[in-house]
XYZ file of N, CA and C in Angstrom:
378
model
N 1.885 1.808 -21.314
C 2.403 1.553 -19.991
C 3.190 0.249 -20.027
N 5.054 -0.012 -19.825
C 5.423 -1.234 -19.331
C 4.717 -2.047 -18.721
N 4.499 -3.272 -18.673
C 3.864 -4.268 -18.243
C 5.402 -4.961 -17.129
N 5.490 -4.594 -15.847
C 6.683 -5.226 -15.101
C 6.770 -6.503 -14.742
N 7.907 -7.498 -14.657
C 7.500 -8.589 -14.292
C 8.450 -8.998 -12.595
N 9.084 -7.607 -12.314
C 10.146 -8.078 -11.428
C 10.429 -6.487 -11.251
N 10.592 -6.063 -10.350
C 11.382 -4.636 -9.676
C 12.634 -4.521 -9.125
N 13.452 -3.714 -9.296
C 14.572 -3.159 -8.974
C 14.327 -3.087 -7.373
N 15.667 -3.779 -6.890
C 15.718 -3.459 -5.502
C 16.082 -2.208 -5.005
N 14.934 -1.809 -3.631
C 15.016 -0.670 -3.521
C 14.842 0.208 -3.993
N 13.444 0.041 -5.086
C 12.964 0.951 -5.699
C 11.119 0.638 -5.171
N 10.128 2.110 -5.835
C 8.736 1.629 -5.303
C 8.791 0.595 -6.350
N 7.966 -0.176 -5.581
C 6.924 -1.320 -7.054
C 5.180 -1.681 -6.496
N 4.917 -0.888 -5.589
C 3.757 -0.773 -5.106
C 2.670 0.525 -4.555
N 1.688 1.128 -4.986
C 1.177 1.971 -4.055
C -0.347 1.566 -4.238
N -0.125 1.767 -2.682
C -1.881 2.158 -1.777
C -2.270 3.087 -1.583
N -3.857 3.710 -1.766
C -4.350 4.907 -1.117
C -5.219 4.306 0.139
N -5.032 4.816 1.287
C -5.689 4.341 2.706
C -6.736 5.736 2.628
N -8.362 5.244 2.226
C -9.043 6.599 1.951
C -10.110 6.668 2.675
N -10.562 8.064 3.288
C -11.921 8.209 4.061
C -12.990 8.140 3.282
N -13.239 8.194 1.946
C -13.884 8.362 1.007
C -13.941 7.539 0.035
N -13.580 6.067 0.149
C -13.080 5.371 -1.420
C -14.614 5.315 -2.413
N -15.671 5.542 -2.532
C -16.494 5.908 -3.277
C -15.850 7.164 -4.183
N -15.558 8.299 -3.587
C -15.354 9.507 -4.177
C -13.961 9.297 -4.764
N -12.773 8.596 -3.992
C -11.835 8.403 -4.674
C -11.424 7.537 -6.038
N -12.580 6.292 -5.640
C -12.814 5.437 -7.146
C -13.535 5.903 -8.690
N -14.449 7.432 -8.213
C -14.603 8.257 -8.952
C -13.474 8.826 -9.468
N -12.773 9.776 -8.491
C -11.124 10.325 -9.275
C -10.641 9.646 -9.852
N -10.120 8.937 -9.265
C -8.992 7.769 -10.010
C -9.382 7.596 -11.447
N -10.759 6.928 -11.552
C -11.591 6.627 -12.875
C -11.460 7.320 -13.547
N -12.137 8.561 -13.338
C -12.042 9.899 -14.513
C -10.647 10.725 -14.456
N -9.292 10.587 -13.747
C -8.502 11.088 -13.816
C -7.367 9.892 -14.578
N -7.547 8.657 -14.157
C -6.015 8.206 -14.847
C -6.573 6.858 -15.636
N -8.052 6.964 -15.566
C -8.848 5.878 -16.853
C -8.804 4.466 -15.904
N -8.701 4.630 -14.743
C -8.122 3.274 -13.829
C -9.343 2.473 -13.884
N -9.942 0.971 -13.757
C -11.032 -0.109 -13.761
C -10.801 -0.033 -12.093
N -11.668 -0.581 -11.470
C -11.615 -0.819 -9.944
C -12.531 -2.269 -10.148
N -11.868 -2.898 -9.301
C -11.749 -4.616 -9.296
C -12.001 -4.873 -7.756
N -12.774 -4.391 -6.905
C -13.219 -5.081 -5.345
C -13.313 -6.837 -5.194
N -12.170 -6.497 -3.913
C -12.012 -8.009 -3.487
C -12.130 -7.839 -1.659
N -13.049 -8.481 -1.763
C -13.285 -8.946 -0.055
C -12.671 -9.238 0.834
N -12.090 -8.919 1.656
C -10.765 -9.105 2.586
C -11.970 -9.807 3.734
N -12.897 -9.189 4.134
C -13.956 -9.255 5.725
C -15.005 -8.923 5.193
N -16.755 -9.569 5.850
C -17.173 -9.103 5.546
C -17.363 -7.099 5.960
N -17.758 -6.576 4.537
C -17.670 -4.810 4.881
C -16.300 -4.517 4.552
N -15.038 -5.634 4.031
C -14.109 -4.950 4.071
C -13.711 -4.963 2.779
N -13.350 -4.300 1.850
C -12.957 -4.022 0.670
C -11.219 -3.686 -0.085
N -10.746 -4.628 -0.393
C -9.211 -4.511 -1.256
C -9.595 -3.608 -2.477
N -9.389 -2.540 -2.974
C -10.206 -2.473 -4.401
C -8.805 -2.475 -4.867
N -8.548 -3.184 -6.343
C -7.370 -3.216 -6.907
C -8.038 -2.447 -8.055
N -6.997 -1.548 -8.797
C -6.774 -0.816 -9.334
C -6.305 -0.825 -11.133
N -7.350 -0.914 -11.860
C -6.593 -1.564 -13.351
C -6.440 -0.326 -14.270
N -4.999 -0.444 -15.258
C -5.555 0.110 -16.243
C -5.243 -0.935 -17.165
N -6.233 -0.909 -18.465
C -5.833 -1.738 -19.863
C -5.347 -3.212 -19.182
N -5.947 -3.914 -18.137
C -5.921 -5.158 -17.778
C -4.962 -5.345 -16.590
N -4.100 -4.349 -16.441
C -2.859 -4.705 -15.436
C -2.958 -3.735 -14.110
N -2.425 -4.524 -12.987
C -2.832 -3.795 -11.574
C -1.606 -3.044 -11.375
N -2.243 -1.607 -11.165
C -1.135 -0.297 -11.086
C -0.946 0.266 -9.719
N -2.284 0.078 -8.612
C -2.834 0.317 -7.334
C -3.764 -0.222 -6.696
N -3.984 0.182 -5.383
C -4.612 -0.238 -4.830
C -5.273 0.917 -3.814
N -6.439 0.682 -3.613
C -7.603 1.529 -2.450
C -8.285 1.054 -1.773
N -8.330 1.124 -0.656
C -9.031 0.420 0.605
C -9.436 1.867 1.627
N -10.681 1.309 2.651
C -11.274 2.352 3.164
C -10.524 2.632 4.651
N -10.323 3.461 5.115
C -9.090 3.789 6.350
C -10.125 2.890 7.567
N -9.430 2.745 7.985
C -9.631 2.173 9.211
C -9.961 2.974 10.464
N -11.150 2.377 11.414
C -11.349 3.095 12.504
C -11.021 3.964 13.258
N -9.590 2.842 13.880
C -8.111 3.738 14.864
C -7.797 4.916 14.419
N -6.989 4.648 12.878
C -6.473 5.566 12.457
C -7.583 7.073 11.959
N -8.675 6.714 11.684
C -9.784 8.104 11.900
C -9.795 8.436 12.874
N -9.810 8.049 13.868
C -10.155 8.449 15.548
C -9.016 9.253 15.616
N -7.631 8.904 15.642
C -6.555 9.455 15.948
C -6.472 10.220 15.068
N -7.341 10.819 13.637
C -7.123 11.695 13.171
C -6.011 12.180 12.157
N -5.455 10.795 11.487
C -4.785 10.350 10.502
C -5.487 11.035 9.485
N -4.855 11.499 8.454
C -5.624 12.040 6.808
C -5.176 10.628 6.067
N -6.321 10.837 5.192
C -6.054 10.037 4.296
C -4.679 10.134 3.355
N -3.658 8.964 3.084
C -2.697 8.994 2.198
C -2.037 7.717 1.418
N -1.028 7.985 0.745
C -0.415 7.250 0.151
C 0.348 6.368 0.577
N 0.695 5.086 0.398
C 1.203 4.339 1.033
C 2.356 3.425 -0.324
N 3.835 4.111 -0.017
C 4.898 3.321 -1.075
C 5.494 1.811 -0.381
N 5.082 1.364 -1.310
C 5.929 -0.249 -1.140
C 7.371 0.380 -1.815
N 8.357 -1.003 -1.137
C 9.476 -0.699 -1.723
C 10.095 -1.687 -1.496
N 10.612 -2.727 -3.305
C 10.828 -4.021 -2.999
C 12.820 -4.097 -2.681
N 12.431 -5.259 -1.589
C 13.903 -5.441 -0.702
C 14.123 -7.094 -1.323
N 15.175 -7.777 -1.171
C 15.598 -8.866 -1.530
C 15.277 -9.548 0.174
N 15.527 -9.076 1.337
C 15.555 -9.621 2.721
C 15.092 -8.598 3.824
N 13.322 -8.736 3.640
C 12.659 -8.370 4.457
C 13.024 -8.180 6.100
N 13.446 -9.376 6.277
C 13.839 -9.221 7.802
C 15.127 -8.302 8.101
N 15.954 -8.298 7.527
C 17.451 -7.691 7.487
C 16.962 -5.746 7.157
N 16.231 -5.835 5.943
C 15.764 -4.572 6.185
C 15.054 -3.930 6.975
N 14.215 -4.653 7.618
C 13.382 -4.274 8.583
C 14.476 -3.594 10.055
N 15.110 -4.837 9.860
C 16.289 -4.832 11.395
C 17.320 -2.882 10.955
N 17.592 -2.775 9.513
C 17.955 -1.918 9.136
C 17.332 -0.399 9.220
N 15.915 -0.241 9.056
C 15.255 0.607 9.658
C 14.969 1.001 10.607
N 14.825 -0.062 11.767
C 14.914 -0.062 13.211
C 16.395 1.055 13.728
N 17.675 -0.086 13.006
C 18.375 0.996 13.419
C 19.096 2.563 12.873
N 17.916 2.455 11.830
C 17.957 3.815 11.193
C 17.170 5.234 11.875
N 16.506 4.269 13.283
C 15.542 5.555 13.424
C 13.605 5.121 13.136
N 13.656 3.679 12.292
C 12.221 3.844 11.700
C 11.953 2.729 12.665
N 10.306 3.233 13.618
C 9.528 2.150 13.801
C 8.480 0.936 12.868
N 8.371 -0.093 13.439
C 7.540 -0.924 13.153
C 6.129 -1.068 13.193
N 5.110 -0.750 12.361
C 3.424 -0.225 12.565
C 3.143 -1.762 12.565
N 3.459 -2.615 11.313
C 2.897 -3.676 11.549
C 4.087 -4.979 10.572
N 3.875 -6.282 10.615
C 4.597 -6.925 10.116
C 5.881 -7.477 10.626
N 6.319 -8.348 10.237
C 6.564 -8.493 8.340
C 5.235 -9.238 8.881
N 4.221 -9.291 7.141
C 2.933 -10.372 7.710
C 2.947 -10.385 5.912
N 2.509 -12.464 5.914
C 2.590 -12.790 4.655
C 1.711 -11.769 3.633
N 1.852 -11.798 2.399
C 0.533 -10.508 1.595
C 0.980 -11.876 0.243
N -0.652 -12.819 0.623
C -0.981 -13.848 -0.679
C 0.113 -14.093 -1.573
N 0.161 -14.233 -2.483
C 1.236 -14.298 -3.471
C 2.354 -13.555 -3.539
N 2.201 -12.695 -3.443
C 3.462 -11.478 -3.152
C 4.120 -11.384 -2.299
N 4.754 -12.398 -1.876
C 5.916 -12.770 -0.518
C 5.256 -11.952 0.629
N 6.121 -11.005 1.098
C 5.881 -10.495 2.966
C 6.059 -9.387 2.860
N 5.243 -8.148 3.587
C 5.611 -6.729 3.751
C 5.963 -6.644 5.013
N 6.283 -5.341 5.688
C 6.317 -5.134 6.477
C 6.140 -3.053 6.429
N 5.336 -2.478 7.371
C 4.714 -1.591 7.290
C 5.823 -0.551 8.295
N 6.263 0.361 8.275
C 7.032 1.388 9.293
C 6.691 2.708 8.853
N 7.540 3.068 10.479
C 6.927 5.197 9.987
C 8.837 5.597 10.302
N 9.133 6.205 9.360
C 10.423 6.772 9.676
C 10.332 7.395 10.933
N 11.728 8.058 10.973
C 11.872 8.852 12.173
C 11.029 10.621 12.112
N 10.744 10.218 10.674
C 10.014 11.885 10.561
C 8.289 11.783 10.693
N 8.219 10.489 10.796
C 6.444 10.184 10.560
C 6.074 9.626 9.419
N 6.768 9.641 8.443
C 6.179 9.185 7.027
C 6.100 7.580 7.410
N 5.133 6.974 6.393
C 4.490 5.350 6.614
C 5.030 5.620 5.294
N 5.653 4.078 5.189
C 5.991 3.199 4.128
C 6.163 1.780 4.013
N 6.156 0.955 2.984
C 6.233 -0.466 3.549
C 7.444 -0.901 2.635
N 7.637 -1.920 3.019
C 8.572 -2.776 2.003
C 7.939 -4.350 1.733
């Protein structure tokens, strides 16, 4: 597996699974793509699990959230997609049609995301 140190703009360089199940999914993952799971504490009860293979972070799994069970969201995938100017793209999606779920909001070391649902429903972040 490349080891990346920098991504192509406007390409993915990130994915999340948002899961009803992350017990059962940290099982798959494990026995399907050899992945380590690395839990980091966001709250207490709340769980980041980062995602290793052979030392390097490929993903990420966290357990879905309340709202979005209630409202009856399935569990899914969630593509990052790195931009050079978060805000400008953001403003660009807006007038593409895509709302704003959450953000831009700092993410630790890794500059700023910002979270939207196109005009068809799909969630993605940048």
């Amino acid at each position: 597996m490349p080891e990346f140190t920098s991504h192509i703009q406007e390409t993915p360089s990130w994915a999340e699974l948002t899961t009803s199940d992350y017990q059962g999914d940290l099982t798959f993952c494990s026995a399907l793509f050899g992945w380590e799971d690395e839990a980091n504490e966001m709250s207490p009860g709340m769980y980041y699990h980062m995602q290793k293979l052979r030392g390097l972070e490929v993903a990420a799994l966290y357990q879905q959230g309340v709202e979005e069970k209630q409202q009856g969201v399935p569990p899914y995938w969630k593509l990052y997609f790195t931009v050079d100017d978060i805000r400008k793209s953001s403003a660009q999606a807006k007038e593409s049609g895509a709302s704003v779920i959450f953000g831009p909001m700092e993410v630790f070391d890794a500059g700023y995301a910002v979270i939207l649902q196109d005009s068809q429903g799909a969630v993605l972040a940048l």
